[in-house]
PDB file of C-alpha atoms in Angstrom:
ATOM      1  CA  MET A   1     -11.032 -10.914  -3.033  1.00  0.00           C
ATOM      2  CA  LYS A   2     -13.569 -11.916  -0.378  1.00  0.00           C
ATOM      3  CA  ILE A   3     -12.848 -12.222   3.327  1.00  0.00           C
ATOM      4  CA  LYS A   4     -12.186 -15.365   5.336  1.00  0.00           C
ATOM      5  CA  PRO A   5     -13.754 -15.959   8.776  1.00  0.00           C
ATOM      6  CA  GLU A   6     -10.476 -15.060  10.499  1.00  0.00           C
ATOM      7  CA  CYS A   7     -10.550 -11.537   9.008  1.00  0.00           C
ATOM      8  CA  ALA A   8     -12.695 -10.647  12.032  1.00  0.00           C
ATOM      9  CA  ILE A   9      -9.556 -10.850  14.187  1.00  0.00           C
ATOM     10  CA  CYS A  10      -7.708  -8.349  12.013  1.00  0.00           C
ATOM     11  CA  ILE A  11     -10.463  -5.757  11.834  1.00  0.00           C
ATOM     12  CA  ILE A  12     -10.984  -5.851  15.608  1.00  0.00           C
ATOM     13  CA  ARG A  13      -7.224  -5.516  16.162  1.00  0.00           C
ATOM     14  CA  GLN A  14      -7.188  -2.492  13.841  1.00  0.00           C
ATOM     15  CA  VAL A  15      -9.977  -0.867  15.811  1.00  0.00           C
ATOM     16  CA  VAL A  16      -8.124  -1.435  19.093  1.00  0.00           C
ATOM     17  CA  ASP A  17      -4.898  -0.045  17.574  1.00  0.00           C
ATOM     18  CA  ALA A  18      -6.709   3.014  16.248  1.00  0.00           C
ATOM     19  CA  THR A  19      -8.425   3.765  19.571  1.00  0.00           C
ATOM     20  CA  ASN A  20      -5.039   3.553  21.293  1.00  0.00           C
ATOM     21  CA  GLU A  21      -3.865   6.311  18.958  1.00  0.00           C
ATOM     22  CA  ILE A  22      -7.026   8.365  19.465  1.00  0.00           C
ATOM     23  CA  THR A  23      -7.038   8.413  23.276  1.00  0.00           C
ATOM     24  CA  GLU A  24      -5.228   7.103  26.338  1.00  0.00           C
ATOM     25  CA  ASP A  25      -8.450   7.171  28.377  1.00  0.00           C
ATOM     26  CA  GLU A  26      -9.494   3.516  28.845  1.00  0.00           C
ATOM     27  CA  LYS A  27     -13.130   4.418  29.457  1.00  0.00           C
ATOM     28  CA  GLU A  28     -13.204   6.257  26.135  1.00  0.00           C
ATOM     29  CA  GLN A  29     -11.401   3.350  24.442  1.00  0.00           C
ATOM     30  CA  PHE A  30     -14.047   0.905  25.689  1.00  0.00           C
ATOM     31  CA  LYS A  31     -16.787   3.254  24.462  1.00  0.00           C
ATOM     32  CA  LEU A  32     -15.275   3.622  20.985  1.00  0.00           C
ATOM     33  CA  ILE A  33     -14.523  -0.077  20.558  1.00  0.00           C
ATOM     34  CA  LYS A  34     -17.953  -1.194  21.797  1.00  0.00           C
ATOM     35  CA  SER A  35     -19.745   1.203  19.471  1.00  0.00           C
ATOM     36  CA  THR A  36     -17.615   0.146  16.489  1.00  0.00           C
ATOM     37  CA  MET A  37     -18.341  -3.537  17.177  1.00  0.00           C
ATOM     38  CA  ASP A  38     -21.928  -2.945  16.036  1.00  0.00           C
ATOM     39  CA  VAL A  39     -20.659  -1.667  12.670  1.00  0.00           C
ATOM     40  CA  ILE A  40     -18.344  -4.665  12.283  1.00  0.00           C
ATOM     41  CA  LYS A  41     -21.339  -6.942  12.882  1.00  0.00           C
ATOM     42  CA  ASP A  42     -23.251  -5.209  10.085  1.00  0.00           C
ATOM     43  CA  VAL A  43     -20.503  -5.351   7.421  1.00  0.00           C
ATOM     44  CA  TYR A  44     -18.839  -8.674   8.310  1.00  0.00           C
ATOM     45  CA  GLY A  45     -19.951 -11.580   6.120  1.00  0.00           C
ATOM     46  CA  GLU A  46     -18.757 -14.073   3.545  1.00  0.00           C
ATOM     47  CA  ASN A  47     -19.309 -11.699   0.605  1.00  0.00           C
ATOM     48  CA  ALA A  48     -17.402  -8.784   2.129  1.00  0.00           C
ATOM     49  CA  VAL A  49     -14.171  -7.465   0.617  1.00  0.00           C
ATOM     50  CA  PRO A  50     -11.600  -6.939   3.420  1.00  0.00           C
ATOM     51  CA  ALA A  51     -10.465  -3.465   2.328  1.00  0.00           C
ATOM     52  CA  TRP A  52     -14.022  -2.233   1.782  1.00  0.00           C
ATOM     53  CA  MET A  53     -15.214  -3.682   5.096  1.00  0.00           C
ATOM     54  CA  GLY A  54     -12.328  -1.903   6.799  1.00  0.00           C
ATOM     55  CA  THR A  55     -13.253   1.355   5.093  1.00  0.00           C
ATOM     56  CA  VAL A  56     -16.751   1.366   6.591  1.00  0.00           C
ATOM     57  CA  VAL A  57     -15.415   0.540  10.052  1.00  0.00           C
ATOM     58  CA  HIS A  58     -12.621   3.113  10.073  1.00  0.00           C
ATOM     59  CA  ARG A  59     -14.819   5.844   8.636  1.00  0.00           C
ATOM     60  CA  TYR A  60     -17.260   5.232  11.481  1.00  0.00           C
ATOM     61  CA  LEU A  61     -14.483   5.290  14.073  1.00  0.00           C
ATOM     62  CA  LYS A  62     -13.125   8.570  12.712  1.00  0.00           C
ATOM     63  CA  ARG A  63     -16.598  10.091  12.828  1.00  0.00           C
ATOM     64  CA  ILE A  64     -17.571   9.100  16.370  1.00  0.00           C
ATOM     65  CA  SER A  65     -14.142   9.962  17.794  1.00  0.00           C
ATOM     66  CA  GLY A  66     -13.884  13.310  16.024  1.00  0.00           C
ATOM     67  CA  ASN A  67     -10.353  12.362  14.977  1.00  0.00           C
ATOM     68  CA  ASN A  68      -9.969  12.515  11.205  1.00  0.00           C
ATOM     69  CA  ASP A  69      -6.439  11.098  11.169  1.00  0.00           C
ATOM     70  CA  PRO A  70      -5.763   8.690  14.069  1.00  0.00           C
ATOM     71  CA  TYR A  71      -2.543   7.399  12.483  1.00  0.00           C
ATOM     72  CA  LYS A  72      -0.959  10.830  11.898  1.00  0.00           C
ATOM     73  CA  LYS A  73       1.818  10.359  14.470  1.00  0.00           C
ATOM     74  CA  LEU A  74       2.655   6.860  13.195  1.00  0.00           C
ATOM     75  CA  LYS A  75       2.734   8.077   9.584  1.00  0.00           C
ATOM     76  CA  ASP A  76       5.072  10.919  10.451  1.00  0.00           C
ATOM     77  CA  ASN A  77       7.378   8.500  12.270  1.00  0.00           C
ATOM     78  CA  ALA A  78       7.345   6.067   9.349  1.00  0.00           C
ATOM     79  CA  ASN A  79       8.294   8.813   6.893  1.00  0.00           C
ATOM     80  CA  LYS A  80      11.067  10.032   9.200  1.00  0.00           C
ATOM     81  CA  ILE A  81      12.544   6.544   9.564  1.00  0.00           C
ATOM     82  CA  ALA A  82      12.312   5.762   5.841  1.00  0.00           C
ATOM     83  CA  LEU A  83      14.077   9.013   4.953  1.00  0.00           C
ATOM     84  CA  GLN A  84      16.960   8.027   7.213  1.00  0.00           C
ATOM     85  CA  TYR A  85      17.522   4.896   5.122  1.00  0.00           C
ATOM     86  CA  LEU A  86      16.791   6.283   1.655  1.00  0.00           C
ATOM     87  CA  ASP A  87      20.427   6.764   0.648  1.00  0.00           C
ATOM     88  CA  LYS A  88      21.304   3.294   1.966  1.00  0.00           C
ATOM     89  CA  VAL A  89      18.480   1.767  -0.069  1.00  0.00           C
ATOM     90  CA  ARG A  90      19.574   3.581  -3.223  1.00  0.00           C
ATOM     91  CA  GLU A  91      23.113   2.298  -2.665  1.00  0.00           C
ATOM     92  CA  MET A  92      21.962  -1.297  -2.202  1.00  0.00           C
ATOM     93  CA  CYS A  93      19.838  -1.090  -5.359  1.00  0.00           C
ATOM     94  CA  SER A  94      22.700   0.255  -7.467  1.00  0.00           C
ATOM     95  CA  VAL A  95      23.627  -2.769  -9.595  1.00  0.00           C
ATOM     96  CA  ASP A  96      24.579  -2.920 -13.277  1.00  0.00           C
ATOM     97  CA  ASP A  97      22.205  -5.659 -14.435  1.00  0.00           C
ATOM     98  CA  GLU A  98      18.930  -3.929 -15.306  1.00  0.00           C
ATOM     99  CA  LEU A  99      16.684  -6.865 -14.379  1.00  0.00           C
ATOM    100  CA  GLU A 100      18.348  -7.341 -11.015  1.00  0.00           C
ATOM    101  CA  ARG A 101      18.236  -3.577 -10.425  1.00  0.00           C
ATOM    102  CA  LEU A 102      14.507  -3.533 -11.159  1.00  0.00           C
ATOM    103  CA  ARG A 103      13.949  -6.519  -8.877  1.00  0.00           C
ATOM    104  CA  LYS A 104      15.939  -4.828  -6.088  1.00  0.00           C
ATOM    105  CA  LYS A 105      13.897  -1.653  -6.399  1.00  0.00           C
ATOM    106  CA  VAL A 106      10.642  -3.614  -6.260  1.00  0.00           C
ATOM    107  CA  LEU A 107      11.923  -5.262  -3.077  1.00  0.00           C
ATOM    108  CA  ALA A 108      12.867  -1.819  -1.772  1.00  0.00           C
ATOM    109  CA  THR A 109       9.241  -0.716  -1.934  1.00  0.00           C
ATOM    110  CA  ILE A 110       8.261  -3.861  -0.040  1.00  0.00           C
ATOM    111  CA  ALA A 111      10.983  -3.072   2.518  1.00  0.00           C
ATOM    112  CA  GLY A 112       9.311   0.287   3.008  1.00  0.00           C
ATOM    113  CA  ASN A 113       6.078  -1.532   3.717  1.00  0.00           C
ATOM    114  CA  VAL A 114       7.572  -3.732   6.453  1.00  0.00           C
ATOM    115  CA  ILE A 115       8.538  -0.599   8.387  1.00  0.00           C
ATOM    116  CA  ASP A 116       4.841  -0.712   9.322  1.00  0.00           C
ATOM    117  CA  PHE A 117       5.304  -3.350  11.951  1.00  0.00           C
ATOM    118  CA  GLY A 118       8.964  -2.771  12.778  1.00  0.00           C
ATOM    119  CA  ALA A 119       9.483   0.926  13.359  1.00  0.00           C
ATOM    120  CA  TYR A 120       7.236   1.428  16.345  1.00  0.00           C
ATOM    121  CA  SER A 121       8.510  -1.420  18.519  1.00  0.00           C
ATOM    122  CA  THR A 122      11.520  -1.384  20.790  1.00  0.00           C
ATOM    123  CA  GLY A 123      14.443  -3.664  20.068  1.00  0.00           C
ATOM    124  CA  ILE A 124      13.774  -3.775  16.318  1.00  0.00           C
ATOM    125  CA  ASN A 125      16.760  -3.320  14.013  1.00  0.00           C
ATOM    126  CA  VAL A 126      15.128  -1.418  11.163  1.00  0.00           C
ATOM    127  CA  GLU A 127      18.281  -1.403   9.033  1.00  0.00           C
ATOM    128  CA  LYS A 128      18.505  -5.201   9.249  1.00  0.00           C
ATOM    129  CA  LEU A 129      14.806  -5.460   8.430  1.00  0.00           C
ATOM    130  CA  ILE A 130      15.349  -3.426   5.264  1.00  0.00           C
ATOM    131  CA  GLU A 131      18.545  -5.268   4.299  1.00  0.00           C
ATOM    132  CA  ASP A 132      16.928  -8.679   4.792  1.00  0.00           C
ATOM    133  CA  THR A 133      14.071  -7.673   2.486  1.00  0.00           C
ATOM    134  CA  LEU A 134      16.389  -6.218  -0.166  1.00  0.00           C
ATOM    135  CA  ASN A 135      18.542  -9.345  -0.067  1.00  0.00           C
ATOM    136  CA  GLY A 136      15.507 -11.629  -0.068  1.00  0.00           C
ATOM    137  CA  ASP A 137      13.526 -12.929  -2.995  1.00  0.00           C
ATOM    138  CA  LEU A 138      10.167 -12.615  -4.680  1.00  0.00           C
ATOM    139  CA  LYS A 139       8.116 -15.776  -4.246  1.00  0.00           C
ATOM    140  CA  ILE A 140       6.119 -14.733  -7.287  1.00  0.00           C
ATOM    141  CA  ASP A 141       8.559 -12.909  -9.522  1.00  0.00           C
ATOM    142  CA  ASN A 142       7.151 -11.335 -12.671  1.00  0.00           C
ATOM    143  CA  SER A 143      10.040  -8.874 -12.930  1.00  0.00           C
ATOM    144  CA  LYS A 144      10.991 -10.106 -16.404  1.00  0.00           C
ATOM    145  CA  GLU A 145       7.466  -9.386 -17.590  1.00  0.00           C
ATOM    146  CA  LEU A 146       7.585  -5.945 -15.976  1.00  0.00           C
ATOM    147  CA  LEU A 147      10.927  -5.169 -17.604  1.00  0.00           C
ATOM    148  CA  ASN A 148       9.555  -6.217 -20.991  1.00  0.00           C
ATOM    149  CA  ASP A 149       6.523  -3.978 -20.470  1.00  0.00           C
ATOM    150  CA  LEU A 150       8.775  -1.064 -19.517  1.00  0.00           C
ATOM    151  CA  LYS A 151      10.661  -1.583 -22.777  1.00  0.00           C
ATOM    152  CA  ASN A 152       7.425  -1.791 -24.766  1.00  0.00           C
ATOM    153  CA  LYS A 153       7.032   1.478 -26.674  1.00  0.00           C
ATOM    154  CA  ASP A 154       3.262   0.988 -26.877  1.00  0.00           C
ATOM    155  CA  ILE A 155       3.111   1.390 -23.091  1.00  0.00           C
ATOM    156  CA  LYS A 156       3.465   5.111 -22.506  1.00  0.00           C
ATOM    157  CA  LYS A 157       1.616   5.919 -19.273  1.00  0.00           C
ATOM    158  CA  ILE A 158       1.821   4.027 -15.980  1.00  0.00           C
ATOM    159  CA  LEU A 159      -0.570   4.536 -13.077  1.00  0.00           C
ATOM    160  CA  TYR A 160       1.300   3.855  -9.825  1.00  0.00           C
ATOM    161  CA  ILE A 161      -1.111   3.379  -6.916  1.00  0.00           C
ATOM    162  CA  CYS A 162       0.733   3.963  -3.639  1.00  0.00           C
ATOM    163  CA  ASP A 163       0.028   2.301  -0.313  1.00  0.00           C
ATOM    164  CA  ASN A 164       1.415   3.490   3.014  1.00  0.00           C
ATOM    165  CA  ALA A 165       3.306   6.424   4.465  1.00  0.00           C
ATOM    166  CA  GLY A 166       6.951   5.509   5.004  1.00  0.00           C
ATOM    167  CA  GLU A 167       6.730   3.069   2.135  1.00  0.00           C
ATOM    168  CA  ILE A 168       6.083   5.985  -0.232  1.00  0.00           C
ATOM    169  CA  ILE A 169       9.634   7.230   0.432  1.00  0.00           C
ATOM    170  CA  PHE A 170      11.013   4.090  -1.228  1.00  0.00           C
ATOM    171  CA  ASP A 171       8.350   4.179  -3.960  1.00  0.00           C
ATOM    172  CA  LYS A 172      10.280   7.117  -5.376  1.00  0.00           C
ATOM    173  CA  VAL A 173      13.272   4.808  -5.964  1.00  0.00           C
ATOM    174  CA  LEU A 174      11.184   2.471  -8.132  1.00  0.00           C
ATOM    175  CA  ILE A 175       9.441   5.322  -9.953  1.00  0.00           C
ATOM    176  CA  GLU A 176      12.852   6.792 -10.813  1.00  0.00           C
ATOM    177  CA  GLU A 177      13.776   3.455 -12.398  1.00  0.00           C
ATOM    178  CA  ILE A 178      10.526   3.323 -14.372  1.00  0.00           C
ATOM    179  CA  LYS A 179      11.147   6.840 -15.673  1.00  0.00           C
ATOM    180  CA  LYS A 180      14.442   5.695 -17.227  1.00  0.00           C
ATOM    181  CA  TYR A 181      12.365   3.838 -19.831  1.00  0.00           C
ATOM    182  CA  GLY A 182      10.673   7.051 -20.957  1.00  0.00           C
ATOM    183  CA  LYS A 183       7.326   6.410 -19.274  1.00  0.00           C
ATOM    184  CA  ASP A 184       4.895   8.984 -17.977  1.00  0.00           C
ATOM    185  CA  VAL A 185       4.082   8.065 -14.393  1.00  0.00           C
ATOM    186  CA  VAL A 186       1.019   9.168 -12.458  1.00  0.00           C
ATOM    187  CA  ALA A 187       1.313   8.438  -8.732  1.00  0.00           C
ATOM    188  CA  VAL A 188      -1.882   8.024  -6.716  1.00  0.00           C
ATOM    189  CA  VAL A 189      -2.408   8.645  -3.002  1.00  0.00           C
ATOM    190  CA  LYS A 190      -5.518   8.881  -0.844  1.00  0.00           C
ATOM    191  CA  GLY A 191      -7.725  11.952  -0.985  1.00  0.00           C
ATOM    192  CA  LYS A 192      -8.328  11.833   2.787  1.00  0.00           C
ATOM    193  CA  PRO A 193      -6.588  10.069   5.704  1.00  0.00           C
ATOM    194  CA  ILE A 194      -7.444   6.418   6.352  1.00  0.00           C
ATOM    195  CA  LEU A 195      -5.298   4.014   8.380  1.00  0.00           C
ATOM    196  CA  ASN A 196      -1.616   4.768   7.644  1.00  0.00           C
ATOM    197  CA  ASP A 197      -2.182   5.151   3.900  1.00  0.00           C
ATOM    198  CA  ALA A 198      -0.212   7.851   2.088  1.00  0.00           C
ATOM    199  CA  THR A 199      -1.890  11.185   1.343  1.00  0.00           C
ATOM    200  CA  LEU A 200      -0.724  14.266  -0.569  1.00  0.00           C
ATOM    201  CA  GLU A 201       1.149  15.401   2.532  1.00  0.00           C
ATOM    202  CA  ASP A 202       3.189  12.191   2.519  1.00  0.00           C
ATOM    203  CA  ALA A 203       3.780  12.448  -1.242  1.00  0.00           C
ATOM    204  CA  LYS A 204       5.245  15.923  -0.719  1.00  0.00           C
ATOM    205  CA  ILE A 205       7.530  14.663   2.048  1.00  0.00           C
ATOM    206  CA  ALA A 206       8.695  11.883  -0.292  1.00  0.00           C
ATOM    207  CA  LYS A 207       9.078  14.441  -3.127  1.00  0.00           C
ATOM    208  CA  ILE A 208       7.200  12.109  -5.461  1.00  0.00           C
ATOM    209  CA  ASP A 209       6.154  15.187  -7.428  1.00  0.00           C
ATOM    210  CA  GLU A 210       9.770  15.506  -8.610  1.00  0.00           C
ATOM    211  CA  VAL A 211       9.456  12.296 -10.638  1.00  0.00           C
ATOM    212  CA  ALA A 212       5.727  11.869 -11.321  1.00  0.00           C
ATOM    213  CA  LYS A 213       2.415  13.635 -11.600  1.00  0.00           C
ATOM    214  CA  VAL A 214       0.640  13.167  -8.259  1.00  0.00           C
ATOM    215  CA  ILE A 215      -3.127  12.830  -7.907  1.00  0.00           C
ATOM    216  CA  THR A 216      -5.487  11.445  -5.284  1.00  0.00           C
ATOM    217  CA  THR A 217      -8.260   8.880  -5.434  1.00  0.00           C
ATOM    218  CA  GLY A 218     -10.569  11.612  -4.213  1.00  0.00           C
ATOM    219  CA  SER A 219     -11.681   9.502  -1.268  1.00  0.00           C
ATOM    220  CA  ASP A 220     -10.548   7.727   1.882  1.00  0.00           C
ATOM    221  CA  VAL A 221     -11.346   4.212   0.673  1.00  0.00           C
ATOM    222  CA  ILE A 222      -8.908   1.496   1.762  1.00  0.00           C
ATOM    223  CA  GLY A 223      -7.726   0.150  -1.572  1.00  0.00           C
ATOM    224  CA  ILE A 224      -9.891   1.295  -4.488  1.00  0.00           C
ATOM    225  CA  ILE A 225     -13.626   1.584  -5.033  1.00  0.00           C
ATOM    226  CA  LEU A 226     -13.944   2.929  -8.564  1.00  0.00           C
ATOM    227  CA  GLU A 227     -17.481   4.118  -7.900  1.00  0.00           C
ATOM    228  CA  GLU A 228     -16.174   6.476  -5.182  1.00  0.00           C
ATOM    229  CA  CYS A 229     -13.106   7.770  -7.014  1.00  0.00           C
ATOM    230  CA  SER A 230     -12.762  11.278  -8.428  1.00  0.00           C
ATOM    231  CA  GLU A 231     -13.200  12.079 -12.118  1.00  0.00           C
ATOM    232  CA  GLU A 232      -9.502  12.940 -12.246  1.00  0.00           C
ATOM    233  CA  PHE A 233      -8.531   9.497 -10.975  1.00  0.00           C
ATOM    234  CA  LEU A 234     -10.973   7.694 -13.282  1.00  0.00           C
ATOM    235  CA  LYS A 235      -9.613   9.587 -16.283  1.00  0.00           C
ATOM    236  CA  GLU A 236      -6.027   8.597 -15.430  1.00  0.00           C
ATOM    237  CA  PHE A 237      -7.109   5.033 -14.644  1.00  0.00           C
ATOM    238  CA  GLU A 238      -8.771   4.659 -18.035  1.00  0.00           C
ATOM    239  CA  SER A 239      -5.972   6.305 -20.026  1.00  0.00           C
ATOM    240  CA  ALA A 240      -3.115   4.412 -18.348  1.00  0.00           C
ATOM    241  CA  ASP A 241      -1.517   1.635 -20.380  1.00  0.00           C
ATOM    242  CA  LEU A 242      -0.328  -0.255 -17.299  1.00  0.00           C
ATOM    243  CA  ILE A 243      -1.079  -0.183 -13.573  1.00  0.00           C
ATOM    244  CA  ILE A 244       1.207  -0.870 -10.627  1.00  0.00           C
ATOM    245  CA  ALA A 245      -0.725  -1.341  -7.376  1.00  0.00           C
ATOM    246  CA  LYS A 246       1.041  -1.486  -4.030  1.00  0.00           C
ATOM    247  CA  GLY A 247      -0.053  -3.392  -0.944  1.00  0.00           C
ATOM    248  CA  MET A 248      -2.762  -5.772   0.206  1.00  0.00           C
ATOM    249  CA  GLY A 249      -5.640  -3.279   0.254  1.00  0.00           C
ATOM    250  CA  ASN A 250      -5.207  -2.532  -3.433  1.00  0.00           C
ATOM    251  CA  TYR A 251      -4.924  -6.257  -4.187  1.00  0.00           C
ATOM    252  CA  GLU A 252      -8.042  -7.097  -2.186  1.00  0.00           C
ATOM    253  CA  SER A 253     -10.108  -4.428  -3.930  1.00  0.00           C
ATOM    254  CA  LEU A 254      -8.814  -4.342  -7.508  1.00  0.00           C
ATOM    255  CA  THR A 255      -9.261  -8.102  -7.879  1.00  0.00           C
ATOM    256  CA  GLU A 256     -12.990  -7.400  -7.612  1.00  0.00           C
ATOM    257  CA  TYR A 257     -12.872  -5.630 -10.994  1.00  0.00           C
ATOM    258  CA  LYS A 258     -12.275  -6.866 -14.513  1.00  0.00           C
ATOM    259  CA  ILE A 259      -9.404  -4.692 -15.729  1.00  0.00           C
ATOM    260  CA  ASP A 260      -8.508  -4.851 -19.420  1.00  0.00           C
ATOM    261  CA  LYS A 261      -4.859  -3.782 -19.121  1.00  0.00           C
ATOM    262  CA  PRO A 262      -1.742  -5.187 -17.460  1.00  0.00           C
ATOM    263  CA  ILE A 263      -1.718  -4.734 -13.690  1.00  0.00           C
ATOM    264  CA  TYR A 264       1.173  -5.567 -11.384  1.00  0.00           C
ATOM    265  CA  HIS A 265       0.629  -6.138  -7.673  1.00  0.00           C
ATOM    266  CA  ILE A 266       3.615  -5.512  -5.392  1.00  0.00           C
ATOM    267  CA  LEU A 267       3.134  -6.610  -1.803  1.00  0.00           C
ATOM    268  CA  LYS A 268       4.151  -8.693   1.171  1.00  0.00           C
ATOM    269  CA  ALA A 269       1.487 -11.253   2.046  1.00  0.00           C
ATOM    270  CA  LYS A 270       1.060 -10.286   5.683  1.00  0.00           C
ATOM    271  CA  CYS A 271      -1.946 -12.469   6.453  1.00  0.00           C
ATOM    272  CA  ARG A 272      -3.192 -15.969   5.661  1.00  0.00           C
ATOM    273  CA  PRO A 273      -6.312 -15.014   3.637  1.00  0.00           C
ATOM    274  CA  VAL A 274      -4.301 -12.875   1.196  1.00  0.00           C
ATOM    275  CA  ALA A 275      -1.499 -15.463   1.057  1.00  0.00           C
ATOM    276  CA  ILE A 276      -3.993 -18.237   0.250  1.00  0.00           C
ATOM    277  CA  ASN A 277      -5.678 -16.125  -2.424  1.00  0.00           C
ATOM    278  CA  ILE A 278      -2.361 -15.440  -4.144  1.00  0.00           C
ATOM    279  CA  GLY A 279      -0.888 -18.895  -3.555  1.00  0.00           C
ATOM    280  CA  VAL A 280       2.077 -18.053  -1.311  1.00  0.00           C
ATOM    281  CA  GLU A 281       3.014 -18.373   2.349  1.00  0.00           C
ATOM    282  CA  VAL A 282       2.498 -15.647   4.928  1.00  0.00           C
ATOM    283  CA  GLY A 283       5.425 -13.227   4.889  1.00  0.00           C
ATOM    284  CA  GLU A 284       6.481 -13.902   1.294  1.00  0.00           C
ATOM    285  CA  ASN A 285       7.111 -11.094  -1.203  1.00  0.00           C
ATOM    286  CA  VAL A 286       5.139 -10.854  -4.420  1.00  0.00           C
ATOM    287  CA  LEU A 287       5.444  -9.126  -7.793  1.00  0.00           C
ATOM    288  CA  LEU A 288       2.413 -10.509  -9.591  1.00  0.00           C
ATOM    289  CA  LYS A 289       1.172  -9.652 -13.071  1.00  0.00           C
ATOM    290  CA  ARG A 290      -2.474 -10.330 -13.818  1.00  0.00           C
TER     291      ARG A 290
END
């Protein structure tokens, strides 16, 4: 997926947000933002992929600031909040109908994602945010197709590419459901910190290793760049029979590749360019098979 002109607003906002996490010194913030603007100018253009453009910018910001993990505090908070609601989420997803249960657990992982922009603001009712998502719908709903694939005995291994910290707590709920169908699941997190994406540290907090083999991409790329991934990841990517990819960064990047196996994208379309590309409205939930 290529960027739209308005993606410039998002990348600049991300830089400002990151510098606010790096330092409270306004003079230093101006210095970091001004320097990073030059990098944005170099990578911004009609053929850029949003996630890959963001990778270059955030790598540069980490390097010049000397802060390898600007979002560490926010990630820790997201995990803490998600853990508080894990039992509630499991309870709300506990329904007898297997299709509805699968759909609920997909929505649960999206609910974990919306903690992103809810948990760190005052006056936000996080429990209501989660409940509204769980009781909402999927604008694109390929849950029947996913259920059929889970029942398909020819599909033995599933590569589950995680997205954010916090969200990864609820990913465990969906992975547990997938495991009921006798599938081997390999969960993937980032090899190094980037934005608020989940790393091995977050996977351990979520105890994903209790239900799946956990590996990393081997890099700090937002989304996936196959050319930068580790041999371990590439081996699991090639041998997987089906891929589940969480979040917009993975959608933006994986759509740049021709993949000869079923791939499901689970995400909330948080911005207009992604929403337009998928064919939904901003804020709508998606379980898309392609």
